[in-house]
Tab-separated table of C-alpha atoms in Angstrom:
chain	number	residue	atom	x	y	z
N	1	MET	CA	-18.722	-10.593	-7.073
N	2	SER	CA	-16.802	-10.418	-10.359
N	3	ALA	CA	-13.452	-8.618	-10.308
N	4	GLU	CA	-10.667	-8.040	-12.787
N	5	LEU	CA	-7.458	-6.049	-13.081
N	6	LEU	CA	-6.666	-3.763	-16.005
N	7	LEU	CA	-2.980	-2.890	-16.576
N	8	ASN	CA	-2.242	0.098	-18.792
N	9	VAL	CA	1.522	0.229	-19.446
N	10	THR	CA	3.413	3.002	-21.247
N	11	PRO	CA	7.151	3.806	-21.249
N	12	SER	CA	6.616	6.600	-18.720
N	13	GLU	CA	4.056	5.125	-16.330
N	14	THR	CA	2.081	2.052	-15.301
N	15	ARG	CA	-1.546	2.293	-14.198
N	16	VAL	CA	-3.582	-0.510	-12.636
N	17	ALA	CA	-7.345	-0.406	-12.173
N	18	LEU	CA	-9.316	-2.854	-10.017
N	19	ILE	CA	-12.822	-3.327	-11.422
N	20	GLU	CA	-15.519	-4.946	-9.265
N	21	ASN	CA	-18.956	-5.616	-10.795
N	22	GLY	CA	-18.094	-3.256	-13.640
N	23	VAL	CA	-17.202	-0.333	-11.352
N	24	LEU	CA	-13.741	1.118	-10.676
N	25	GLN	CA	-12.798	0.498	-7.032
N	26	GLU	CA	-9.031	1.008	-6.785
N	27	MET	CA	-6.463	2.898	-8.823
N	28	HIS	CA	-2.712	2.317	-8.590
N	29	LEU	CA	-0.215	4.453	-10.468
N	30	GLU	CA	3.569	4.375	-10.758
N	31	ARG	CA	5.693	6.730	-12.841
N	32	ILE	CA	9.181	5.780	-13.930
N	33	GLY	CA	10.639	9.070	-12.720
N	34	ASN	CA	8.840	8.909	-9.369
N	35	ARG	CA	8.596	5.295	-8.284
N	36	GLY	CA	7.363	4.509	-4.792
N	37	ILE	CA	10.043	3.271	-2.402
N	38	VAL	CA	7.967	1.352	0.174
N	39	GLY	CA	9.645	-2.001	0.786
N	40	ASN	CA	13.073	-0.847	-0.404
N	41	ILE	CA	15.993	-1.611	1.899
N	42	TYR	CA	18.783	0.953	2.327
N	43	LEU	CA	22.072	1.325	4.116
N	44	GLY	CA	21.551	4.740	5.703
N	45	LYS	CA	23.608	7.113	7.809
N	46	VAL	CA	22.229	8.701	10.988
N	47	SER	CA	22.423	12.440	10.306
N	48	ARG	CA	20.652	13.733	13.408
N	49	VAL	CA	19.280	12.329	16.672
N	50	LEU	CA	16.310	14.105	18.290
N	51	PRO	CA	15.838	12.983	21.931
N	52	GLY	CA	12.809	15.268	22.337
N	53	MET	CA	10.973	13.410	19.568
N	54	GLN	CA	12.532	10.014	20.352
N	55	ALA	CA	13.516	9.812	16.691
N	56	ALA	CA	16.414	10.159	14.269
N	57	PHE	CA	16.812	11.485	10.744
N	58	ILE	CA	18.517	9.032	8.410
N	59	ASN	CA	20.231	9.940	5.146
N	60	ILE	CA	19.398	7.191	2.641
N	61	GLY	CA	20.429	9.127	-0.452
N	62	LEU	CA	17.087	10.845	-1.113
N	63	GLU	CA	16.380	14.565	-1.346
N	64	LYS	CA	14.772	14.604	2.112
N	65	ALA	CA	16.175	12.842	5.168
N	66	ALA	CA	14.021	9.889	6.238
N	67	PHE	CA	12.430	9.566	9.693
N	68	LEU	CA	13.129	6.685	12.109
N	69	HIS	CA	11.230	6.576	15.412
N	70	ALA	CA	12.598	4.684	18.406
N	71	SER	CA	9.584	2.347	18.395
N	72	ASP	CA	10.327	1.377	14.788
N	73	ILE	CA	13.798	0.209	15.757
N	74	VAL	CA	12.416	-2.481	18.040
N	75	SER	CA	8.979	-3.085	16.449
N	76	ASN	CA	8.116	-6.605	15.396
N	77	ASN	CA	4.954	-5.757	13.539
N	78	THR	CA	5.573	-3.835	10.320
N	79	ILE	CA	3.904	-6.158	7.817
N	80	ASP	CA	0.651	-5.310	6.113
N	81	GLU	CA	-1.432	-8.190	7.485
N	82	PRO	CA	-2.784	-8.842	11.009
N	83	VAL	CA	-0.544	-11.431	12.651
N	84	GLU	CA	-1.111	-13.754	15.536
N	85	GLY	CA	1.109	-13.061	18.523
N	86	ALA	CA	2.164	-9.527	17.513
N	87	THR	CA	2.855	-7.392	20.601
N	88	GLU	CA	3.886	-3.817	21.331
N	89	LYS	CA	7.219	-3.274	23.005
N	90	HIS	CA	8.373	-0.331	25.067
N	91	ALA	CA	11.060	1.503	23.109
N	92	PRO	CA	14.308	2.454	24.885
N	93	ASP	CA	15.707	5.987	24.654
N	94	ILE	CA	16.687	6.829	21.071
N	95	ARG	CA	20.209	7.782	22.264
N	96	GLU	CA	20.735	4.222	23.432
N	97	LEU	CA	19.801	2.850	20.029
N	98	VAL	CA	21.581	5.047	17.460
N	99	HIS	CA	24.162	7.827	17.300
N	100	GLU	CA	25.098	10.422	14.682
N	101	GLY	CA	27.373	9.113	11.947
N	102	GLN	CA	26.283	5.497	12.483
N	103	TYR	CA	25.437	3.378	9.425
N	104	ILE	CA	22.256	1.368	9.810
N	105	MET	CA	20.186	-0.914	7.563
N	106	VAL	CA	16.603	0.314	7.267
N	107	GLN	CA	13.463	-0.402	5.264
N	108	VAL	CA	10.926	2.145	4.008
N	109	VAL	CA	7.411	1.634	5.377
N	110	LYS	CA	5.916	4.939	4.136
N	111	ASP	CA	6.728	6.918	1.022
N	112	PRO	CA	7.609	10.610	1.414
N	113	LEU	CA	4.299	12.448	1.777
N	114	GLY	CA	4.122	16.176	1.049
N	115	THR	CA	6.783	17.926	3.117
N	116	LYS	CA	7.545	14.810	5.175
N	117	GLY	CA	10.393	12.421	4.436
N	118	ALA	CA	10.023	8.657	4.199
N	119	ARG	CA	9.180	6.661	7.346
N	120	LEU	CA	11.665	3.891	8.186
N	121	THR	CA	11.972	0.779	10.308
N	122	THR	CA	14.912	-1.456	11.203
N	123	ASP	CA	12.576	-4.444	11.450
N	124	ILE	CA	13.237	-5.756	7.937
N	125	THR	CA	10.494	-7.834	6.292
N	126	ILE	CA	10.776	-9.414	2.838
N	127	PRO	CA	7.546	-10.738	1.290
N	128	SER	CA	7.123	-13.478	-1.264
N	129	ARG	CA	4.099	-15.336	-2.548
N	130	TYR	CA	3.248	-17.270	0.623
N	131	LEU	CA	5.634	-16.041	3.317
N	132	VAL	CA	7.158	-12.934	4.834
N	133	PHE	CA	10.733	-13.369	6.034
N	134	MET	CA	11.713	-11.625	9.296
N	135	PRO	CA	15.472	-11.668	9.985
N	136	ALA	CA	16.432	-12.356	13.602
N	137	ALA	CA	12.842	-13.262	14.605
N	138	LYS	CA	12.252	-16.585	16.337
N	139	HIS	CA	8.499	-17.249	16.139
N	140	VAL	CA	6.244	-18.296	13.262
N	141	GLY	CA	3.255	-16.005	12.724
N	142	VAL	CA	0.095	-16.784	10.765
N	143	SER	CA	-2.217	-14.243	9.164
N	144	GLN	CA	-5.434	-13.860	11.150
N	145	ARG	CA	-7.383	-14.019	7.888
N	146	ILE	CA	-6.733	-17.779	7.864
N	147	GLU	CA	-9.574	-18.800	10.186
N	148	SER	CA	-9.328	-22.610	10.281
N	149	GLU	CA	-7.417	-23.650	13.389
N	150	GLU	CA	-6.445	-26.942	11.774
N	151	GLU	CA	-4.987	-25.147	8.736
N	152	ARG	CA	-3.148	-22.659	10.962
N	153	ASN	CA	-1.478	-25.449	12.892
N	154	ARG	CA	-0.540	-27.277	9.680
N	155	LEU	CA	1.054	-24.156	8.207
N	156	LYS	CA	2.940	-23.466	11.451
N	157	GLN	CA	4.406	-26.960	11.479
N	158	CYS	CA	5.390	-26.776	7.802
N	159	VAL	CA	7.121	-23.414	8.177
N	160	ALA	CA	8.670	-23.903	11.645
N	161	LYS	CA	11.200	-26.443	10.282
N	162	HIS	CA	12.718	-23.696	8.118
N	163	ASN	CA	13.424	-21.426	11.110
N	164	ASP	CA	17.082	-20.964	11.987
N	165	ASP	CA	19.465	-18.300	13.266
N	166	THR	CA	18.941	-16.138	10.186
N	167	GLY	CA	15.281	-15.499	10.967
N	168	SER	CA	11.708	-16.714	10.916
N	169	PHE	CA	8.568	-16.375	8.841
N	170	ILE	CA	5.036	-15.067	8.811
N	171	VAL	CA	2.534	-17.083	6.788
N	172	ARG	CA	0.500	-14.884	4.434
N	173	THR	CA	-3.192	-15.320	3.664
N	174	ALA	CA	-2.368	-16.665	0.194
N	175	ALA	CA	-0.663	-19.693	1.785
N	176	GLU	CA	-3.981	-21.232	2.827
N	177	GLY	CA	-4.086	-24.665	1.185
N	178	ALA	CA	-0.500	-24.418	-0.097
N	179	GLY	CA	1.565	-27.606	-0.133
N	180	GLU	CA	4.694	-28.250	1.910
N	181	ASP	CA	6.914	-28.175	-1.202
N	182	GLU	CA	5.600	-24.743	-2.218
N	183	LEU	CA	6.221	-23.344	1.259
N	184	GLU	CA	9.717	-24.813	1.281
N	185	GLN	CA	10.463	-23.257	-2.114
N	186	ASP	CA	9.325	-19.844	-0.847
N	187	ALA	CA	11.414	-20.168	2.325
N	188	LYS	CA	14.562	-21.069	0.373
N	189	PHE	CA	14.008	-18.206	-2.047
N	190	LEU	CA	13.646	-15.667	0.777
N	191	LYS	CA	16.727	-16.939	2.621
N	192	LYS	CA	18.772	-16.765	-0.554
N	193	LEU	CA	17.570	-13.219	-1.181
N	194	TRP	CA	18.421	-12.226	2.411
N	195	SER	CA	21.903	-13.675	2.005
N	196	LYS	CA	22.433	-11.498	-1.094
N	197	ILE	CA	21.224	-8.426	0.814
N	198	LEU	CA	23.713	-9.072	3.638
N	199	LYS	CA	26.579	-9.506	1.171
N	200	LYS	CA	25.728	-6.226	-0.543
N	201	LYS	CA	25.537	-4.496	2.847
N	202	LYS	CA	29.051	-5.685	3.781
N	203	LYS	CA	30.473	-4.385	0.500
N	204	SER	CA	28.814	-0.947	0.842
N	205	ARG	CA	30.702	1.949	2.423
N	206	LYS	CA	28.140	4.744	1.980
N	207	GLU	CA	24.403	5.471	1.766
N	208	VAL	CA	23.037	3.110	-0.884
N	209	ILE	CA	19.969	1.099	-1.826
N	210	ILE	CA	20.548	-2.562	-0.986
N	211	HIS	CA	17.293	-4.116	-2.170
N	212	GLU	CA	14.594	-2.648	-4.402
N	213	ASP	CA	11.013	-3.856	-4.265
N	214	LEU	CA	9.221	-5.105	-7.374
N	215	THR	CA	7.725	-2.634	-9.849
N	216	LEU	CA	3.987	-1.918	-9.659
N	217	ALA	CA	2.856	-4.537	-12.198
N	218	PHE	CA	4.666	-7.338	-10.347
N	219	ARG	CA	3.654	-6.075	-6.863
N	220	ILE	CA	0.003	-6.040	-7.888
N	221	ILE	CA	0.223	-9.639	-9.102
N	222	ARG	CA	2.008	-10.684	-5.899
N	223	ASP	CA	-0.407	-8.865	-3.575
N	224	PHE	CA	-3.584	-10.032	-5.326
N	225	VAL	CA	-2.780	-13.709	-4.926
N	226	GLY	CA	-5.807	-15.267	-3.253
N	227	ALA	CA	-8.158	-12.523	-4.434
N	228	ASP	CA	-11.242	-13.589	-6.346
N	229	LEU	CA	-10.178	-12.383	-9.806
N	230	GLU	CA	-11.741	-13.427	-13.096
N	231	ARG	CA	-8.881	-12.156	-15.266
N	232	VAL	CA	-5.954	-9.775	-15.529
N	233	ARG	CA	-5.760	-7.820	-18.790
N	234	VAL	CA	-2.493	-6.189	-19.908
N	235	ASP	CA	-2.221	-3.850	-22.902
N	236	SER	CA	1.580	-4.174	-23.273
N	237	LYS	CA	2.863	-7.343	-24.942
N	238	PHE	CA	6.329	-7.009	-23.370
N	239	THR	CA	4.889	-6.558	-19.858
N	240	PHE	CA	2.444	-9.397	-20.485
N	241	GLN	CA	5.325	-11.747	-21.363
N	242	GLN	CA	7.254	-10.669	-18.254
N	243	LEU	CA	4.229	-11.213	-16.018
N	244	LYS	CA	3.532	-14.579	-17.669
N	245	ALA	CA	7.037	-15.783	-16.826
N	246	PHE	CA	6.772	-14.356	-13.297
N	247	THR	CA	3.403	-15.942	-12.555
N	248	GLU	CA	4.387	-19.335	-13.989
N	249	GLU	CA	7.355	-19.422	-11.610
N	250	PHE	CA	5.859	-17.830	-8.485
N	251	VAL	CA	2.066	-17.587	-8.860
N	252	PRO	CA	0.775	-20.406	-11.097
N	253	ALA	CA	-2.811	-19.771	-9.976
N	254	LEU	CA	-2.797	-16.361	-11.660
N	255	SER	CA	-0.947	-17.419	-14.806
N	256	GLU	CA	-4.124	-18.695	-16.470
N	257	LEU	CA	-5.934	-15.444	-15.693
N	258	LEU	CA	-3.413	-13.280	-17.566
N	259	GLU	CA	-4.706	-11.967	-20.868
N	260	TYR	CA	-2.992	-9.779	-23.472
N	261	TYR	CA	-5.262	-6.977	-24.699
N	262	PRO	CA	-4.348	-5.931	-28.273
N	263	GLY	CA	-7.483	-3.888	-28.991
N	264	GLU	CA	-7.350	-0.504	-30.705
N	265	ARG	CA	-9.703	0.953	-28.113
N	266	PRO	CA	-7.724	2.032	-24.981
N	267	ILE	CA	-8.063	-0.573	-22.243
N	268	PHE	CA	-9.270	1.969	-19.675
N	269	ASP	CA	-12.150	2.947	-21.945
N	270	LEU	CA	-13.696	-0.514	-21.449
N	271	PHE	CA	-15.042	0.460	-18.036
N	272	ASP	CA	-14.993	4.269	-18.307
N	273	VAL	CA	-11.918	4.384	-16.043
N	274	GLU	CA	-10.564	7.676	-17.399
N	275	ASN	CA	-13.779	9.534	-16.564
N	276	GLU	CA	-13.948	7.886	-13.142
N	277	ILE	CA	-10.418	9.129	-12.397
N	278	GLN	CA	-11.453	12.671	-13.330
N	279	ARG	CA	-14.504	12.423	-11.074
N	280	ALA	CA	-12.313	11.157	-8.231
N	281	LEU	CA	-10.481	14.506	-8.271
N	282	ASN	CA	-13.685	16.483	-7.622
N	283	ARG	CA	-14.759	17.659	-4.170
N	284	LYS	CA	-18.377	16.773	-4.837
N	285	VAL	CA	-19.559	13.174	-5.251
N	286	GLU	CA	-23.132	12.720	-6.432
N	287	LEU	CA	-25.273	9.965	-4.896
N	288	LYS	CA	-27.880	8.137	-6.993
N	289	SER	CA	-30.707	9.304	-4.721
N	290	GLY	CA	-29.901	12.979	-5.296
N	291	GLY	CA	-27.785	13.478	-2.174
N	292	TYR	CA	-24.076	14.189	-2.359
N	293	LEU	CA	-20.747	14.069	-0.503
N	294	ILE	CA	-18.186	16.854	-0.119
N	295	ILE	CA	-14.661	15.460	0.370
N	296	ASP	CA	-11.844	17.770	1.501
N	297	GLN	CA	-8.297	16.497	1.917
N	298	THR	CA	-6.040	18.561	4.190
N	299	GLU	CA	-2.594	18.124	5.714
N	300	ALA	CA	-4.001	16.954	9.061
N	301	MET	CA	-7.036	14.913	8.022
N	302	THR	CA	-9.710	14.223	5.423
N	303	THR	CA	-13.263	15.390	6.025
N	304	VAL	CA	-16.399	13.972	4.402
N	305	ASP	CA	-19.688	15.883	4.607
N	306	VAL	CA	-22.959	14.118	3.745
N	307	ASN	CA	-25.915	16.147	2.407
N	308	THR	CA	-29.437	15.195	1.288
N	309	GLY	CA	-29.308	17.539	-1.713
N	310	ALA	CA	-32.285	16.966	-4.000
N	311	PHE	CA	-33.370	13.777	-2.182
N	312	VAL	CA	-36.697	14.462	-0.426
N	313	GLY	CA	-37.627	10.880	0.472
N	314	HIS	CA	-41.056	9.258	0.517
N	315	ARG	CA	-42.129	8.938	4.165
N	316	ASN	CA	-40.710	11.420	6.661
N	317	LEU	CA	-37.574	13.451	7.349
N	318	GLU	CA	-36.057	10.862	9.701
N	319	GLU	CA	-36.322	8.088	7.090
N	320	THR	CA	-34.938	10.405	4.382
N	321	ILE	CA	-31.884	11.203	6.503
N	322	PHE	CA	-31.325	7.551	7.415
N	323	ASN	CA	-31.581	6.331	3.802
N	324	THR	CA	-29.193	9.048	2.602
N	325	ASN	CA	-26.646	8.137	5.287
N	326	ILE	CA	-26.891	4.430	4.441
N	327	GLU	CA	-26.301	5.161	0.749
N	328	ALA	CA	-23.416	7.471	1.705
N	329	THR	CA	-21.581	4.675	3.571
N	330	GLN	CA	-21.186	2.702	0.329
N	331	ALA	CA	-19.996	5.760	-1.593
N	332	ILE	CA	-17.568	6.778	1.172
N	333	ALA	CA	-15.985	3.321	1.335
N	334	ARG	CA	-15.477	3.338	-2.441
N	335	GLN	CA	-14.054	6.864	-2.502
N	336	LEU	CA	-11.548	6.078	0.273
N	337	ARG	CA	-10.226	3.149	-1.771
N	338	LEU	CA	-10.352	4.911	-5.126
N	339	ARG	CA	-8.691	8.123	-3.917
N	340	ASN	CA	-6.399	6.184	-1.540
N	341	LEU	CA	-7.200	8.531	1.337
N	342	GLY	CA	-5.366	7.712	4.559
N	343	GLY	CA	-4.694	8.988	8.063
N	344	ILE	CA	-7.482	10.537	10.140
N	345	ILE	CA	-10.870	10.674	8.417
N	346	ILE	CA	-13.832	12.577	9.880
N	347	ILE	CA	-17.298	11.832	8.465
N	348	ASP	CA	-20.139	14.270	9.117
N	349	PHE	CA	-23.262	12.219	8.498
N	350	ILE	CA	-26.593	14.036	8.526
N	351	ASP	CA	-27.680	14.277	12.186
N	352	MET	CA	-29.682	11.276	13.416
N	353	ASN	CA	-31.505	11.279	16.759
N	354	ASN	CA	-32.421	7.592	16.568
N	355	GLU	CA	-29.665	5.478	18.200
N	356	ASP	CA	-30.723	2.405	16.226
N	357	HIS	CA	-30.223	4.367	13.000
N	358	GLN	CA	-26.748	5.420	14.155
N	359	ARG	CA	-25.846	1.822	14.954
N	360	ARG	CA	-27.097	0.590	11.561
N	361	VAL	CA	-25.181	3.317	9.697
N	362	LEU	CA	-21.966	2.357	11.506
N	363	HIS	CA	-22.594	-1.310	10.697
N	364	SER	CA	-23.191	-0.440	7.030
N	365	LEU	CA	-19.941	1.563	6.907
N	366	ASP	CA	-18.015	-1.266	8.573
N	367	HIS	CA	-19.471	-3.792	6.129
N	368	ALA	CA	-18.607	-1.586	3.123
N	369	LEU	CA	-15.017	-1.147	4.343
N	370	ALA	CA	-14.600	-4.913	4.766
N	371	LYS	CA	-13.692	-5.100	1.050
N	372	ASP	CA	-10.814	-2.663	1.590
N	373	ARG	CA	-7.429	-4.443	1.686
N	374	THR	CA	-5.964	-1.471	3.572
N	375	LYS	CA	-6.425	-1.556	7.345
N	376	THR	CA	-9.191	0.706	8.692
N	377	ASN	CA	-10.465	1.447	12.209
N	378	ILE	CA	-13.859	3.012	12.928
N	379	HIS	CA	-14.155	4.728	16.322
N	380	GLY	CA	-17.888	5.411	16.241
N	381	PHE	CA	-19.836	8.632	16.715
N	382	SER	CA	-18.159	11.352	18.781
N	383	ALA	CA	-19.925	13.711	21.199
N	384	LEU	CA	-20.386	16.124	18.281
N	385	GLY	CA	-22.079	13.473	16.154
N	386	LEU	CA	-19.086	12.940	13.871
N	387	VAL	CA	-17.743	9.509	12.904
N	388	GLU	CA	-14.015	9.261	13.507
N	389	MET	CA	-11.988	6.648	11.676
N	390	THR	CA	-8.451	5.970	10.454
N	391	ARG	CA	-7.124	4.306	7.324
N	392	LYS	CA	-3.528	3.172	7.036
N	393	ARG	CA	-1.507	5.451	4.770
N	394	THR	CA	1.614	4.123	3.038
N	395	ARG	CA	1.606	6.058	-0.238
N	396	GLU	CA	0.407	9.313	-1.739
N	397	SER	CA	-3.284	9.823	-2.465
N	398	LEU	CA	-4.542	9.911	-6.044
N	399	GLU	CA	-4.969	13.698	-5.827
N	400	HIS	CA	-1.404	14.263	-4.628
N	401	ILE	CA	-0.021	12.094	-7.437
N	402	LEU	CA	-2.044	13.641	-10.257
N	403	CYS	CA	-2.333	17.254	-9.088
N	404	SER	CA	-0.150	20.052	-7.756
N	405	GLU	CA	-0.917	23.136	-5.700
N	406	CYS	CA	-2.612	25.984	-7.554
N	407	PRO	CA	0.032	28.681	-8.192
N	408	ILE	CA	-2.575	31.445	-7.882
N	409	CYS	CA	-4.351	30.586	-4.614
N	410	GLN	CA	-1.477	28.486	-3.118
N	411	GLY	CA	-3.842	25.676	-2.231
N	412	ARG	CA	-6.481	27.790	-0.446
N	413	GLY	CA	-9.093	26.893	-3.029
N	414	ASN	CA	-10.354	30.482	-3.342
N	415	LEU	CA	-9.200	33.922	-4.514
N	416	LYS	CA	-9.494	37.362	-2.971
N	417	THR	CA	-12.402	39.267	-4.491
N	418	VAL	CA	-11.772	42.076	-6.974
N	419	GLU	CA	-13.075	44.538	-4.379
N	420	THR	CA	-10.589	43.265	-1.767
N	421	VAL	CA	-7.660	43.623	-4.171
N	422	CYS	CA	-8.767	47.170	-5.112
N	423	TYR	CA	-8.718	48.249	-1.456
N	424	GLU	CA	-5.315	46.601	-0.952
N	425	ILE	CA	-3.993	48.653	-3.865
N	426	LEU	CA	-5.381	51.889	-2.397
N	427	ARG	CA	-3.799	51.133	0.993
N	428	GLU	CA	-0.477	50.268	-0.669
N	429	ILE	CA	-0.441	53.628	-2.506
N	430	VAL	CA	-0.933	55.474	0.814
N	431	ARG	CA	1.849	53.435	2.461
N	432	VAL	CA	4.337	54.022	-0.364
N	433	ASN	CA	3.484	57.726	-0.537
N	434	ARG	CA	4.295	58.167	3.160
N	435	ALA	CA	7.564	56.258	2.893
N	436	TYR	CA	8.937	57.704	-0.353
N	437	ASP	CA	8.817	60.925	-2.340
N	438	ALA	CA	7.284	60.391	-5.789
N	439	ASP	CA	5.651	62.606	-8.432
N	440	LYS	CA	3.017	60.080	-9.482
N	441	PHE	CA	2.090	56.405	-9.220
N	442	VAL	CA	1.420	53.707	-11.820
N	443	VAL	CA	-0.590	50.651	-10.720
N	444	TYR	CA	-0.111	47.434	-12.740
N	445	CYS	CA	-2.931	44.960	-12.126
N	446	ALA	CA	-5.131	42.227	-13.632
N	447	PRO	CA	-7.854	43.176	-16.181
N	448	LEU	CA	-10.810	42.680	-13.795
N	449	VAL	CA	-9.120	44.727	-11.061
N	450	SER	CA	-8.143	47.438	-13.550
N	451	GLU	CA	-11.721	47.658	-14.787
N	452	ALA	CA	-13.056	47.914	-11.226
N	453	LEU	CA	-10.620	50.716	-10.289
N	454	ILE	CA	-11.529	52.709	-13.384
N	455	ASN	CA	-15.312	52.187	-13.019
N	456	ASP	CA	-16.726	50.954	-9.695
N	457	GLU	CA	-13.936	52.382	-7.510
N	458	TYR	CA	-13.450	55.585	-9.544
N	459	HIS	CA	-14.642	57.870	-6.730
N	460	ASN	CA	-12.351	56.222	-4.155
N	461	LEU	CA	-9.408	56.526	-6.554
N	462	ALA	CA	-10.184	60.199	-7.264
N	463	GLU	CA	-10.471	60.981	-3.527
N	464	LEU	CA	-7.093	59.323	-2.945
N	465	GLU	CA	-5.495	61.436	-5.690
N	466	VAL	CA	-6.810	64.586	-3.976
N	467	PHE	CA	-5.694	63.289	-0.554
N	468	ILE	CA	-2.068	62.637	-1.588
N	469	GLY	CA	-1.976	65.369	-4.207
N	470	LYS	CA	-0.499	63.109	-6.880
N	471	LEU	CA	-1.638	61.480	-10.120
N	472	ILE	CA	-2.469	57.747	-10.082
N	473	LYS	CA	-2.461	55.886	-13.416
N	474	ILE	CA	-3.983	52.421	-13.858
N	475	GLN	CA	-2.197	50.040	-16.258
N	476	THR	CA	-3.789	46.700	-17.256
N	477	GLU	CA	-1.509	43.647	-17.276
N	478	SER	CA	-3.240	40.716	-18.981
N	479	LEU	CA	-0.730	38.174	-17.622
N	480	TYR	CA	-1.318	39.120	-13.963
N	481	ASN	CA	-3.605	36.899	-11.887
N	482	GLN	CA	-6.455	38.459	-9.922
N	483	GLU	CA	-4.461	38.907	-6.685
N	484	GLN	CA	-1.293	40.197	-8.338
N	485	PHE	CA	-0.467	43.912	-8.571
N	486	ASP	CA	2.479	46.338	-8.462
N	487	VAL	CA	2.564	49.984	-7.356
N	488	VAL	CA	5.371	51.791	-9.158
N	489	MET	CA	6.670	55.271	-8.316
N	490	MET	CA	7.407	57.658	-11.178
């Protein structure tokens, strides 16, 4: 499988596209005015303790107070890779852990999402190329993605000698095959960085950011170490030079893959990325066979509905349904990555009575999701025939970054019909007439509603005039949306 990264850098934003076999698979975006804060370390002040929720709100200097759960104060497993020996601990009462007015060092593990503030942990982790430093921890962990037992033991022995009272390390997947000198260099770098963080914390007397994570371009390079990349193309010469210096010092393996793209044609046009982004904002996703998906993202969960559409198959209905569902698993896995959909995901495959077909569809979905670097869990078919799964969510989805709520429908996705609005207007006139004494009424409304009142609803309007004994005048307001109207007394 061929894969490459495209970095489109402008003064206002950085966009990164992961292309696999010529197809866009992942999209990362960071705007200067709205940078993600996952990984940042803050000195925060406890503003409120909620025993009923076993949580506290922490002021870290952002617009919304951040959220710290009791389990995140004692958790030892906040890194983004599966780790050997990670265990769950029972969290004590939140009132025993923090109190209002207390200053506490915390790290962001989830960006603010919608109306929710950032999610925090006190279990600080600082990643580098090969290692993750965990202050105050005593054991050495190794990523489960390193399968060789001999290599795991070697890495443990190399890293264990750098453990001391300041903390311990977790060995990342990228460390497989790394030499002892490289691991030692990473360990020294992380300890030095931690020392600087502690010094800044001691000097601080209020809510302040103590350590800021790398910008998107550098994080992508750091996180894709070990990935099977053919090249990394950057369309900004200044960013290219920065990344070249960064990779030569920390990630030599990727330094040779970096390529400056000076072409006049926009870099995202090479693989039709701009059009793919636009398609990723649509509800409907067409399948090659003629079937399609309907993807709806809500506050509580994301739902995916699979339909056969124009696909009629070649043998029988059962085979048609099975083939459509199999094709849908590949498309669903790609859309989850591309749109960065997280949390609870419910998939409504076309109903299958054959248990072997169900098992093969689940296996196909699991295999397709294996390429996803974000953790996913598939819980199988429910009693209603729905597939329930979860995908770890640490940042906003592509839709939430690029779009905002419709000011007309307030996110409902539909408008009241012209007929409905007309009847609301008639009811409002009756209500106002009973409450106030007026000689006549003027109704200001949208063009389509005005036209309907004057034509289709003329008889109802005339009957109302007779009923209340007052004149009703209709006034068209071209700037009003379909649901907007005003009843004015004269």
